[in-house]
GROMACS .gro file of C-alpha atoms in nm:
model
  500
    1MET     CA    1   0.000   0.000   0.000
    2GLU     CA    2   0.291   0.233   0.070
    3ILE     CA    3   0.427   0.172  -0.282
    4LEU     CA    4   0.080   0.232  -0.428
    5GLY     CA    5   0.056   0.563  -0.242
    6HIS     CA    6   0.396   0.674  -0.371
    7LEU     CA    7   0.296   0.570  -0.723
    8LEU     CA    8  -0.026   0.773  -0.713
    9ASP     CA    9   0.173   1.076  -0.596
   10GLY     CA   10   0.418   1.017  -0.882
   11LEU     CA   11   0.139   0.993  -1.138
   12ALA     CA   12  -0.011   1.316  -1.005
   13GLN     CA   13   0.326   1.490  -1.037
   14ALA     CA   14   0.383   1.353  -1.389
   15SER     CA   15   0.033   1.469  -1.486
   16GLN     CA   16   0.110   1.833  -1.417
   17PRO     CA   17   0.059   2.040  -1.735
   18ILE     CA   18   0.428   2.118  -1.793
   19ASN     CA   19   0.532   1.755  -1.741
   20LEU     CA   20   0.247   1.621  -1.953
   21LEU     CA   21   0.344   1.855  -2.238
   22LEU     CA   22   0.709   1.749  -2.211
   23ILE     CA   23   0.608   1.382  -2.219
   24VAL     CA   24   0.403   1.423  -2.538
   25VAL     CA   25   0.671   1.635  -2.709
   26GLY     CA   26   0.950   1.403  -2.593
   27VAL     CA   27   0.775   1.086  -2.710
   28THR     CA   28   0.696   1.241  -3.050
   29LEU     CA   29   1.054   1.363  -3.097
   30GLY     CA   30   1.186   1.026  -2.982
   31LEU     CA   31   0.965   0.846  -3.233
   32PHE     CA   32   1.119   1.031  -3.526
   33ILE     CA   33   1.469   1.027  -3.376
   34GLY     CA   34   1.444   0.649  -3.337
   35MET     CA   35   1.338   0.591  -3.698
   36MET     CA   36   1.630   0.792  -3.841
   37PRO     CA   37   1.914   0.546  -3.919
   38GLY     CA   38   2.231   0.626  -3.729
   39LEU     CA   39   2.071   0.870  -3.485
   40GLY     CA   40   1.909   0.661  -3.211
   41SER     CA   41   1.821   0.742  -2.852
   42VAL     CA   42   2.182   0.805  -2.742
   43ASN     CA   43   2.244   1.085  -2.991
   44GLY     CA   44   1.890   1.219  -2.955
   45VAL     CA   45   1.913   1.253  -2.577
   46ALA     CA   46   2.264   1.398  -2.600
   47ILE     CA   47   2.162   1.658  -2.861
   48LEU     CA   48   1.853   1.770  -2.669
   49LEU     CA   49   2.021   1.769  -2.327
   50PRO     CA   50   2.100   2.147  -2.328
   51ILE     CA   51   1.732   2.232  -2.390
   52THR     CA   52   1.638   2.079  -2.054
   53PHE     CA   53   1.813   2.357  -1.861
   54LEU     CA   54   1.507   2.571  -1.938
   55VAL     CA   55   1.285   2.358  -1.709
   56PRO     CA   56   1.314   2.227  -1.350
   57PRO     CA   57   1.542   1.922  -1.299
   58ALA     CA   58   1.258   1.673  -1.240
   59SER     CA   59   1.079   1.787  -1.558
   60ALA     CA   60   1.406   1.771  -1.751
   61ILE     CA   61   1.466   1.404  -1.665
   62ILE     CA   62   1.102   1.324  -1.746
   63PHE     CA   63   1.149   1.487  -2.089
   64LEU     CA   64   1.470   1.295  -2.163
   65ALA     CA   65   1.316   0.967  -2.044
   66ALA     CA   66   1.018   1.030  -2.277
   67ILE     CA   67   1.259   1.076  -2.569
   68TYR     CA   68   1.422   0.746  -2.473
   69TYR     CA   69   1.082   0.573  -2.470
   70GLY     CA   70   0.977   0.722  -2.804
   71ALA     CA   71   1.306   0.621  -2.966
   72MET     CA   72   1.256   0.261  -2.856
   73TYR     CA   73   0.920   0.263  -3.037
   74GLY     CA   74   1.056   0.448  -3.342
   75GLY     CA   75   1.350   0.218  -3.413
   76ALA     CA   76   1.117  -0.046  -3.555
   77ILE     CA   77   0.958   0.186  -3.812
   78SER     CA   78   1.249   0.212  -4.057
   79SER     CA   79   1.334  -0.154  -3.990
   80ILE     CA   80   0.989  -0.254  -4.116
   81THR     CA   81   0.924   0.004  -4.388
   82LEU     CA   82   1.276   0.039  -4.536
   83GLY     CA   83   1.469  -0.261  -4.403
   84ILE     CA   84   1.719  -0.024  -4.235
   85PRO     CA   85   1.744  -0.053  -3.854
   86GLY     CA   86   1.676   0.287  -3.703
   87ALA     CA   87   1.894   0.185  -3.408
   88SER     CA   88   2.090  -0.119  -3.297
   89THR     CA   89   1.799  -0.213  -3.069
   90ALA     CA   90   1.574  -0.265  -3.374
   91VAL     CA   91   1.803  -0.494  -3.577
   92ALA     CA   92   1.619  -0.810  -3.469
   93THR     CA   93   1.289  -0.650  -3.574
   94THR     CA   94   1.422  -0.636  -3.931
   95PHE     CA   95   1.444  -1.017  -3.948
   96ASP     CA   96   1.066  -1.064  -3.970
   97GLY     CA   97   0.929  -0.709  -3.986
   98ARG     CA   98   1.070  -0.637  -4.330
   99PRO     CA   99   0.947  -0.968  -4.485
  100LEU     CA  100   0.598  -0.891  -4.351
  101ALA     CA  101   0.610  -0.548  -4.519
  102LEU     CA  102   0.723  -0.703  -4.849
  103LYS     CA  103   0.421  -0.934  -4.831
  104GLY     CA  104   0.189  -0.634  -4.803
  105ARG     CA  105   0.140  -0.683  -4.426
  106ALA     CA  106   0.327  -0.371  -4.315
  107SER     CA  107   0.025  -0.259  -4.112
  108LEU     CA  108   0.033  -0.587  -3.917
  109ALA     CA  109   0.407  -0.551  -3.854
  110LEU     CA  110   0.376  -0.187  -3.738
  111VAL     CA  111   0.074  -0.259  -3.518
  112THR     CA  112   0.254  -0.561  -3.368
  113ALA     CA  113   0.564  -0.351  -3.299
  114ALA     CA  114   0.356  -0.082  -3.127
  115ILE     CA  115   0.149  -0.321  -2.913
  116ALA     CA  116   0.449  -0.538  -2.823
  117SER     CA  117   0.643  -0.226  -2.724
  118PHE     CA  118   0.352  -0.120  -2.502
  119ALA     CA  119   0.328  -0.467  -2.346
  120GLY     CA  120   0.701  -0.485  -2.280
  121GLY     CA  121   0.704  -0.135  -2.135
  122THR     CA  122   0.405  -0.206  -1.911
  123VAL     CA  123   0.547  -0.531  -1.770
  124SER     CA  124   0.886  -0.374  -1.704
  125ILE     CA  125   0.739  -0.064  -1.536
  126VAL     CA  126   0.529  -0.279  -1.303
  127LEU     CA  127   0.832  -0.492  -1.214
  128PHE     CA  128   1.036  -0.176  -1.166
  129THR     CA  129   0.772  -0.026  -0.936
  130MET     CA  130   0.723  -0.335  -0.721
  131PHE     CA  131   1.072  -0.483  -0.695
  132ALA     CA  132   1.330  -0.209  -0.756
  133PRO     CA  133   1.554  -0.257  -0.446
  134PRO     CA  134   1.574  -0.641  -0.453
  135LEU     CA  135   1.627  -0.646  -0.832
  136ALA     CA  136   1.911  -0.400  -0.793
  137SER     CA  137   2.082  -0.642  -0.552
  138VAL     CA  138   2.032  -0.923  -0.805
  139ALA     CA  139   2.202  -0.711  -1.071
  140LEU     CA  140   2.494  -0.652  -0.833
  141SER     CA  141   2.542  -1.028  -0.786
  142PHE     CA  142   2.622  -1.068  -1.157
  143GLY     CA  143   2.999  -1.067  -1.189
  144PRO     CA  144   3.209  -1.155  -1.497
  145PRO     CA  145   3.140  -1.534  -1.475
  146GLU     CA  146   2.763  -1.480  -1.458
  147ILE     CA  147   2.761  -1.232  -1.746
  148PHE     CA  148   2.975  -1.462  -1.962
  149ALA     CA  149   2.741  -1.753  -1.883
  150LEU     CA  150   2.450  -1.537  -1.994
  151MET     CA  151   2.632  -1.449  -2.319
  152LEU     CA  152   2.708  -1.819  -2.373
  153LEU     CA  153   2.337  -1.891  -2.335
  154ALA     CA  154   2.267  -1.625  -2.598
  155PHE     CA  155   2.521  -1.785  -2.833
  156ALA     CA  156   2.348  -2.119  -2.779
  157THR     CA  157   2.035  -1.976  -2.938
  158PHE     CA  158   2.231  -1.862  -3.244
  159VAL     CA  159   2.251  -2.213  -3.381
  160GLY     CA  160   1.874  -2.208  -3.415
  161LEU     CA  161   1.887  -1.879  -3.604
  162GLY     CA  162   2.085  -2.028  -3.892
  163GLY     CA  163   1.840  -2.299  -3.994
  164ASP     CA  164   1.947  -2.658  -4.041
  165ASP     CA  165   2.293  -2.588  -4.185
  166ILE     CA  166   2.495  -2.595  -3.862
  167PRO     CA  167   2.845  -2.558  -4.023
  168LYS     CA  168   2.739  -2.242  -4.207
  169THR     CA  169   2.584  -2.106  -3.887
  170VAL     CA  170   2.901  -2.170  -3.685
  171LEU     CA  171   3.111  -2.007  -3.959
  172SER     CA  172   2.880  -1.705  -3.956
  173ILE     CA  173   2.916  -1.676  -3.576
  174CYS     CA  174   3.296  -1.699  -3.603
  175LEU     CA  175   3.298  -1.427  -3.868
  176GLY     CA  176   3.099  -1.201  -3.634
  177LEU     CA  177   3.335  -1.273  -3.343
  178VAL     CA  178   3.638  -1.186  -3.558
  179LEU     CA  179   3.479  -0.854  -3.656
  180ALA     CA  180   3.396  -0.789  -3.290
  181ALA     CA  181   3.766  -0.827  -3.200
  182VAL     CA  182   3.882  -0.548  -3.433
  183GLY     CA  183   4.029  -0.245  -3.253
  184PHE     CA  184   4.201  -0.202  -2.920
  185ASP     CA  185   4.201  -0.489  -2.671
  186GLU     CA  186   4.006  -0.370  -2.365
  187ILE     CA  187   4.234  -0.549  -2.118
  188SER     CA  188   4.586  -0.515  -2.264
  189GLY     CA  189   4.529  -0.199  -2.469
  190GLU     CA  190   4.704  -0.350  -2.772
  191PRO     CA  191   4.559  -0.297  -3.123
  192ARG     CA  192   4.418  -0.611  -3.287
  193LEU     CA  193   4.321  -0.701  -3.644
  194VAL     CA  194   4.393  -0.353  -3.779
  195PHE     CA  195   4.368  -0.455  -4.144
  196PHE     CA  196   4.629  -0.301  -4.377
  197ASP     CA  197   4.727  -0.065  -4.092
  198ILE     CA  198   4.425   0.155  -4.166
  199SER     CA  199   4.382   0.381  -3.863
  200GLY     CA  200   4.001   0.378  -3.894
  201PHE     CA  201   3.997   0.019  -3.763
  202LEU     CA  202   4.153   0.130  -3.433
  203HIS     CA  203   3.814   0.236  -3.292
  204GLY     CA  204   3.669  -0.103  -3.386
  205ILE     CA  205   3.371  -0.182  -3.606
  206ASN     CA  206   3.059   0.006  -3.508
  207PHE     CA  207   2.767  -0.234  -3.486
  208LEU     CA  208   2.519   0.014  -3.631
  209VAL     CA  209   2.744   0.066  -3.936
  210LEU     CA  210   2.750  -0.311  -3.993
  211ALA     CA  211   2.373  -0.343  -3.945
  212ILE     CA  212   2.289  -0.058  -4.181
  213GLY     CA  213   2.527  -0.196  -4.442
  214ILE     CA  214   2.390  -0.550  -4.432
  215TYR     CA  215   2.020  -0.470  -4.390
  216GLY     CA  216   2.011  -0.145  -4.587
  217ILE     CA  217   2.255  -0.167  -4.877
  218GLY     CA  218   2.271  -0.548  -4.880
  219GLU     CA  219   1.893  -0.592  -4.875
  220MET     CA  220   1.852  -0.338  -5.156
  221LEU     CA  221   2.109  -0.517  -5.373
  222TRP     CA  222   1.944  -0.852  -5.300
  223THR     CA  223   1.601  -0.717  -5.401
  224ILE     CA  224   1.737  -0.576  -5.726
  225ASP     CA  225   1.921  -0.899  -5.805
  226THR     CA  226   1.632  -1.136  -5.732
  227THR     CA  227   1.375  -0.928  -5.923
  228ARG     CA  228   1.612  -0.835  -6.210
  229GLY     CA  229   1.528  -0.471  -6.151
  230LYS     CA  230   1.154  -0.517  -6.212
  231VAL     CA  231   1.036  -0.417  -5.868
  232THR     CA  232   0.691  -0.277  -5.802
  233SER     CA  233   0.592  -0.076  -5.500
  234THR     CA  234   0.476  -0.273  -5.199
  235GLU     CA  235   0.100  -0.315  -5.174
  236ALA     CA  236   0.010  -0.167  -4.841
  237ARG     CA  237  -0.324  -0.026  -4.731
  238MET     CA  238  -0.462   0.073  -4.395
  239THR     CA  239  -0.816   0.113  -4.263
  240VAL     CA  240  -0.962   0.130  -3.914
  241LYS     CA  241  -1.117  -0.213  -3.967
  242GLY     CA  242  -0.782  -0.343  -4.087
  243VAL     CA  243  -0.603  -0.209  -3.776
  244LEU     CA  244  -0.856  -0.383  -3.550
  245ALA     CA  245  -0.805  -0.708  -3.744
  246ASP     CA  246  -0.425  -0.664  -3.720
  247THR     CA  247  -0.456  -0.604  -3.346
  248ARG     CA  248  -0.650  -0.929  -3.301
  249GLU     CA  249  -0.399  -1.120  -3.513
  250CYS     CA  250  -0.110  -0.963  -3.324
  251LEU     CA  251  -0.253  -1.063  -2.985
  252THR     CA  252  -0.343  -1.412  -3.110
  253LYS     CA  253  -0.013  -1.494  -3.281
  254GLY     CA  254   0.231  -1.273  -3.093
  255TRP     CA  255   0.140  -1.319  -2.727
  256LYS     CA  256   0.416  -1.572  -2.671
  257GLY     CA  257   0.685  -1.348  -2.821
  258MET     CA  258   0.556  -1.053  -2.617
  259SER     CA  259   0.574  -1.257  -2.297
  260ILE     CA  260   0.927  -1.381  -2.365
  261GLY     CA  261   1.049  -1.037  -2.469
  262SER     CA  262   0.884  -0.852  -2.179
  263PHE     CA  263   1.041  -1.059  -1.901
  264LEU     CA  264   1.371  -1.155  -2.065
  265GLY     CA  265   1.431  -0.799  -2.186
  266PHE     CA  266   1.379  -0.653  -1.840
  267PHE     CA  267   1.616  -0.891  -1.663
  268VAL     CA  268   1.883  -0.845  -1.930
  269GLY     CA  269   1.829  -0.469  -1.918
  270ILE     CA  270   1.900  -0.441  -1.544
  271LEU     CA  271   2.248  -0.588  -1.595
  272PRO     CA  272   2.496  -0.300  -1.629
  273ALA     CA  273   2.701  -0.480  -1.896
  274ALA     CA  274   2.406  -0.569  -2.119
  275GLY     CA  275   2.131  -0.337  -2.247
  276ALA     CA  276   1.841  -0.326  -2.492
  277THR     CA  277   2.030  -0.454  -2.799
  278PRO     CA  278   2.146  -0.787  -2.648
  279GLY     CA  279   1.806  -0.819  -2.480
  280SER     CA  280   1.614  -0.787  -2.808
  281LEU     CA  281   1.845  -1.026  -2.991
  282MET     CA  282   1.829  -1.284  -2.714
  283ALA     CA  283   1.449  -1.258  -2.702
  284TYR     CA  284   1.431  -1.325  -3.075
  285GLY     CA  285   1.657  -1.628  -3.038
  286VAL     CA  286   1.462  -1.771  -2.744
  287ALA     CA  287   1.129  -1.713  -2.922
  288LYS     CA  288   1.254  -1.902  -3.226
  289LEU     CA  289   1.410  -2.176  -3.016
  290THR     CA  290   1.081  -2.238  -2.833
  291SER     CA  291   0.861  -2.206  -3.143
  292ARG     CA  292   0.672  -2.500  -3.293
  293ASN     CA  293   0.756  -2.367  -3.639
  294PRO     CA  294   1.109  -2.217  -3.621
  295LYS     CA  295   1.150  -2.228  -4.001
  296SER     CA  296   0.885  -1.956  -4.035
  297TYR     CA  297   1.116  -1.709  -3.860
  298GLY     CA  298   1.283  -1.479  -4.110
  299THR     CA  299   0.991  -1.506  -4.350
  300GLY     CA  300   0.741  -1.284  -4.169
  301ASN     CA  301   0.654  -1.441  -3.833
  302VAL     CA  302   0.450  -1.217  -3.603
  303ASP     CA  303   0.632  -1.353  -3.297
  304GLY     CA  304   0.959  -1.253  -3.465
  305VAL     CA  305   0.844  -0.890  -3.448
  306ALA     CA  306   0.673  -0.906  -3.109
  307ALA     CA  307   0.962  -1.064  -2.914
  308PRO     CA  308   1.241  -0.813  -2.992
  309GLU     CA  309   1.010  -0.511  -2.975
  310ALA     CA  310   0.876  -0.612  -2.634
  311ALA     CA  311   1.231  -0.684  -2.520
  312ASN     CA  312   1.394  -0.357  -2.622
  313ASN     CA  313   1.123  -0.148  -2.454
  314SER     CA  314   1.131  -0.366  -2.145
  315ALA     CA  315   1.512  -0.346  -2.134
  316SER     CA  316   1.506   0.033  -2.168
  317THR     CA  317   1.306   0.055  -1.843
  318GLY     CA  318   1.521  -0.213  -1.683
  319SER     CA  319   1.838  -0.017  -1.760
  320MET     CA  320   1.696   0.273  -1.555
  321LEU     CA  321   1.691   0.055  -1.242
  322PRO     CA  322   2.069   0.025  -1.178
  323MET     CA  323   2.107   0.394  -1.271
  324LEU     CA  324   1.862   0.510  -1.004
  325THR     CA  325   1.932   0.254  -0.729
  326LEU     CA  326   2.306   0.196  -0.772
  327GLY     CA  327   2.431   0.493  -0.972
  328ILE     CA  328   2.546   0.253  -1.246
  329PRO     CA  329   2.414   0.323  -1.598
  330GLY     CA  330   2.258   0.017  -1.762
  331SER     CA  331   2.294   0.147  -2.119
  332PRO     CA  332   2.468   0.428  -2.312
  333THR     CA  333   2.150   0.638  -2.302
  334THR     CA  334   2.111   0.602  -1.926
  335ALA     CA  335   2.477   0.705  -1.893
  336ILE     CA  336   2.380   1.041  -2.048
  337LEU     CA  337   2.077   1.061  -1.818
  338LEU     CA  338   2.306   0.988  -1.523
  339GLY     CA  339   2.532   1.276  -1.628
  340GLY     CA  340   2.230   1.506  -1.650
  341MET     CA  341   2.116   1.410  -1.301
  342VAL     CA  342   2.460   1.486  -1.159
  343ILE     CA  343   2.463   1.825  -1.336
  344TRP     CA  344   2.125   1.907  -1.178
  345GLY     CA  345   2.254   1.821  -0.831
  346LEU     CA  346   2.086   1.479  -0.797
  347THR     CA  347   2.294   1.190  -0.665
  348PRO     CA  348   2.184   0.850  -0.801
  349GLY     CA  349   2.234   0.561  -0.564
  350PRO     CA  350   2.073   0.372  -0.275
  351ARG     CA  351   1.980   0.692  -0.090
  352LEU     CA  352   1.800   0.854  -0.385
  353PHE     CA  353   1.465   0.688  -0.303
  354GLY     CA  354   1.482   0.824   0.053
  355ASP     CA  355   1.635   1.166  -0.017
  356GLU     CA  356   1.439   1.258  -0.332
  357PRO     CA  357   1.114   1.057  -0.323
  358GLU     CA  358   0.917   1.320  -0.519
  359PHE     CA  359   1.168   1.311  -0.806
  360VAL     CA  360   1.195   0.929  -0.816
  361TRP     CA  361   0.822   0.857  -0.804
  362GLY     CA  362   0.746   1.142  -1.043
  363LEU     CA  363   0.989   0.982  -1.290
  364ILE     CA  364   0.833   0.637  -1.239
  365GLY     CA  365   0.487   0.788  -1.289
  366SER     CA  366   0.610   0.944  -1.615
  367PHE     CA  367   0.709   0.595  -1.736
  368TYR     CA  368   0.343   0.490  -1.731
  369LEU     CA  369   0.227   0.803  -1.914
  370SER     CA  370   0.514   0.791  -2.168
  371ASN     CA  371   0.435   0.430  -2.247
  372PHE     CA  372   0.068   0.510  -2.307
  373PHE     CA  373   0.129   0.820  -2.520
  374ALA     CA  374   0.397   0.638  -2.720
  375LEU     CA  375   0.142   0.372  -2.818
  376VAL     CA  376  -0.123   0.629  -2.916
  377ILE     CA  377   0.119   0.850  -3.114
  378ASN     CA  378   0.279   0.551  -3.285
  379LEU     CA  379  -0.056   0.410  -3.399
  380SER     CA  380  -0.162   0.756  -3.517
  381PHE     CA  381   0.139   0.787  -3.748
  382ILE     CA  382   0.106   0.441  -3.905
  383PRO     CA  383  -0.077   0.580  -4.214
  384LEU     CA  384   0.227   0.800  -4.283
  385PHE     CA  385   0.461   0.503  -4.254
  386ILE     CA  386   0.235   0.295  -4.482
  387TRP     CA  387   0.242   0.575  -4.740
  388MET     CA  388   0.620   0.543  -4.756
  389LEU     CA  389   0.584   0.185  -4.877
  390ARG     CA  390   0.368   0.285  -5.173
  391MET     CA  391   0.651   0.482  -5.331
  392PRO     CA  392   0.790   0.344  -5.659
  393PHE     CA  393   1.093   0.126  -5.589
  394ALA     CA  394   1.322   0.353  -5.792
  395ILE     CA  395   1.252   0.634  -5.543
  396LEU     CA  396   1.252   0.403  -5.241
  397ALA     CA  397   1.588   0.247  -5.337
  398ALA     CA  398   1.745   0.591  -5.374
  399MET     CA  399   1.600   0.691  -5.034
  400ILE     CA  400   1.736   0.374  -4.872
  401PHE     CA  401   2.081   0.437  -5.020
  402VAL     CA  402   2.093   0.801  -4.907
  403LEU     CA  403   1.960   0.722  -4.558
  404SER     CA  404   2.214   0.440  -4.525
  405ILE     CA  405   2.500   0.673  -4.618
  406VAL     CA  406   2.377   0.942  -4.377
  407GLY     CA  407   2.319   0.685  -4.102
  408GLY     CA  408   2.662   0.528  -4.151
  409TYR     CA  409   2.828   0.868  -4.123
  410ALA     CA  410   2.611   0.991  -3.834
  411ALA     CA  411   2.703   0.689  -3.621
  412THR     CA  412   3.070   0.794  -3.586
  413THR     CA  413   3.113   1.100  -3.816
  414ASP     CA  414   3.396   0.915  -3.991
  415MET     CA  415   3.409   0.855  -4.368
  416HIS     CA  416   3.600   0.533  -4.298
  417ASP     CA  417   3.277   0.387  -4.160
  418VAL     CA  418   3.082   0.493  -4.471
  419TRP     CA  419   3.317   0.293  -4.695
  420LEU     CA  420   3.305   0.009  -4.444
  421MET     CA  421   2.925   0.017  -4.453
  422LEU     CA  422   2.927  -0.016  -4.834
  423LEU     CA  423   3.168  -0.310  -4.801
  424PHE     CA  424   2.939  -0.477  -4.547
  425GLY     CA  425   2.649  -0.423  -4.787
  426LEU     CA  426   2.832  -0.615  -5.059
  427GLY     CA  427   2.938  -0.879  -4.807
  428GLY     CA  428   2.580  -0.924  -4.682
  429PHE     CA  429   2.458  -0.957  -5.041
  430PHE     CA  430   2.707  -1.232  -5.123
  431LEU     CA  431   2.641  -1.415  -4.796
  432ARG     CA  432   2.273  -1.433  -4.891
  433LYS     CA  433   2.368  -1.525  -5.248
  434PHE     CA  434   2.558  -1.831  -5.124
  435GLU     CA  435   2.292  -1.909  -4.860
  436TYR     CA  436   2.496  -1.826  -4.552
  437PRO     CA  437   2.285  -1.703  -4.258
  438VAL     CA  438   2.352  -1.338  -4.181
  439ALA     CA  439   2.171  -1.311  -3.847
  440PRO     CA  440   2.424  -1.513  -3.638
  441ALA     CA  441   2.713  -1.293  -3.760
  442VAL     CA  442   2.522  -0.978  -3.675
  443LEU     CA  443   2.429  -1.110  -3.330
  444ALA     CA  444   2.785  -1.228  -3.260
  445ILE     CA  445   2.931  -0.882  -3.320
  446VAL     CA  446   2.690  -0.744  -3.057
  447LEU     CA  447   2.769  -0.993  -2.783
  448GLY     CA  448   3.137  -1.051  -2.871
  449PRO     CA  449   3.259  -0.730  -2.699
  450ILE     CA  450   3.068  -0.834  -2.385
  451ALA     CA  451   3.158  -1.204  -2.385
  452GLU     CA  452   3.533  -1.176  -2.449
  453PRO     CA  453   3.636  -0.943  -2.163
  454THR     CA  454   3.408  -1.118  -1.912
  455LEU     CA  455   3.561  -1.455  -2.012
  456ARG     CA  456   3.913  -1.325  -1.962
  457GLN     CA  457   3.825  -1.149  -1.635
  458SER     CA  458   3.667  -1.471  -1.505
  459LEU     CA  459   3.977  -1.674  -1.590
  460LEU     CA  460   4.196  -1.413  -1.421
  461LEU     CA  461   3.980  -1.441  -1.108
  462SER     CA  462   4.011  -1.822  -1.104
  463SER     CA  463   4.377  -1.839  -1.217
  464GLY     CA  464   4.272  -2.012  -1.537
  465ASP     CA  465   4.034  -2.262  -1.375
  466MET     CA  466   3.735  -2.318  -1.608
  467THR     CA  467   3.527  -2.469  -1.327
  468ILE     CA  468   3.444  -2.116  -1.209
  469PHE     CA  469   3.159  -2.119  -1.464
  470PHE     CA  470   3.012  -2.434  -1.304
  471THR     CA  471   3.072  -2.385  -0.931
  472ARG     CA  472   2.914  -2.041  -0.882
  473PRO     CA  473   2.544  -2.062  -0.786
  474ILE     CA  474   2.414  -1.836  -1.066
  475ALA     CA  475   2.669  -1.900  -1.341
  476GLY     CA  476   2.659  -2.280  -1.301
  477PRO     CA  477   2.297  -2.353  -1.402
  478ILE     CA  478   2.311  -2.098  -1.685
  479THR     CA  479   2.631  -2.254  -1.824
  480VAL     CA  480   2.488  -2.607  -1.811
  481ILE     CA  481   2.169  -2.498  -1.993
  482ALA     CA  482   2.379  -2.320  -2.256
  483ILE     CA  483   2.595  -2.629  -2.319
  484VAL     CA  484   2.287  -2.849  -2.352
  485LEU     CA  485   2.134  -2.608  -2.604
  486ILE     CA  486   2.460  -2.594  -2.803
  487LEU     CA  487   2.483  -2.974  -2.821
  488LEU     CA  488   2.112  -3.028  -2.887
  489PRO     CA  489   2.128  -2.967  -3.268
  490LEU     CA  490   2.423  -3.209  -3.286
  491PHE     CA  491   2.221  -3.479  -3.109
  492LYS     CA  492   1.929  -3.417  -3.345
  493LEU     CA  493   2.160  -3.444  -3.648
  494ILE     CA  494   2.312  -3.772  -3.523
  495ARG     CA  495   1.967  -3.915  -3.447
  496SER     CA  496   1.826  -3.822  -3.789
  497ARG     CA  497   2.124  -3.975  -3.969
  498TYR     CA  498   2.099  -4.289  -3.754
  499ARG     CA  499   1.731  -4.325  -3.840
  500GLY     CA  500   1.806  -4.262  -4.207
   0.00000   0.00000   0.00000
């Protein structure tokens, strides 16, 4: 009852006219920031940070959090309509969202993304409200061995993402891990895999540059090649009756993905070393792994849109938890929010809930309102997004190319990454041409930078003893489950050949 009282006070504070206006404006700005390739919530919050000095500190954080929420919704829009991830958190949405759009079901994909985002946000906010202090202590108990075990579990789902061709899937994962190792070694500080001594490789390979190259340029080249240039505009229509039908289909076919994404995304999001991108990718892998029809993933499965979209919104709220309760940012965007709080004289940490209850509960109350307004605004703009799909392909292809170039440059403001993005586009095209799965390579480059240092730190802690991953109470069960999942396809292959 005490929590409920605090929450009602927070909702009342968030409902004040100035805060309500900032929530609506922030969510709308975030929606369009999220759908712009290369921009994303990190850059959007950083760019708009100076504006917040015009309002009180509590209202400023509410505004920035609303931008963060809107950007999580908006990232799926360009993934579905153009095949270009608006942000790294929306890469997994491209796997099934874009095929749905190409089938003329863009409305279903966009409605699913909006409703799944709302479901994931709602579940995570409720968990945040009810269990913030104990969940913060759980996050603290995750050291390097536990985080590596979690990454190993994510890798175990990759095998399922590559279809039945296990060797090609493993090769794709290895390629992603090699790309993830480019740049400076985090532990020794030595440069690694700096190809041809090109200095641009020293800062590593930006994941967003790779994603835009493969799913923007590569997808465009693949479409042109498979249709021999005779591409018609996508048939996409939207009516009120159609949206209601899409909503029913989304809830009927996507409830499982929403459930997986909502809970998995939140618990991955509260880990300081993880974030929304790994959470969304892991949710997609788990949804496919537990599906009765895994082969439908990648061809336009509603669950394949619902799971990552629920996860990235759930993880975005989860990443706020360690920031507020421990003073540890759970994602790059919350790191900027943390800096803003310090500038405004607020000290994140265990005492924040006691010292600044009005600020904390006002922010939590704004989560509920931001989540609701994000759903309404997103659904309202769907006709505009559908209109984009009815453009002639000649115009759409040119738009995709220009947005990819701009997004590749905006990610790091380095022309080296633009050329690299074009190279990844060609590489993604040829991988598809020779039927190599692209998704495991993309996922490996996300989790590689997290898995490698935690593995090495764990071995340093145990003096090289690998049993540290089995003897710790949290890492042990996760590691065992991961090994079983990795070996499961091999057992299935041996059994099928034996029966044959």
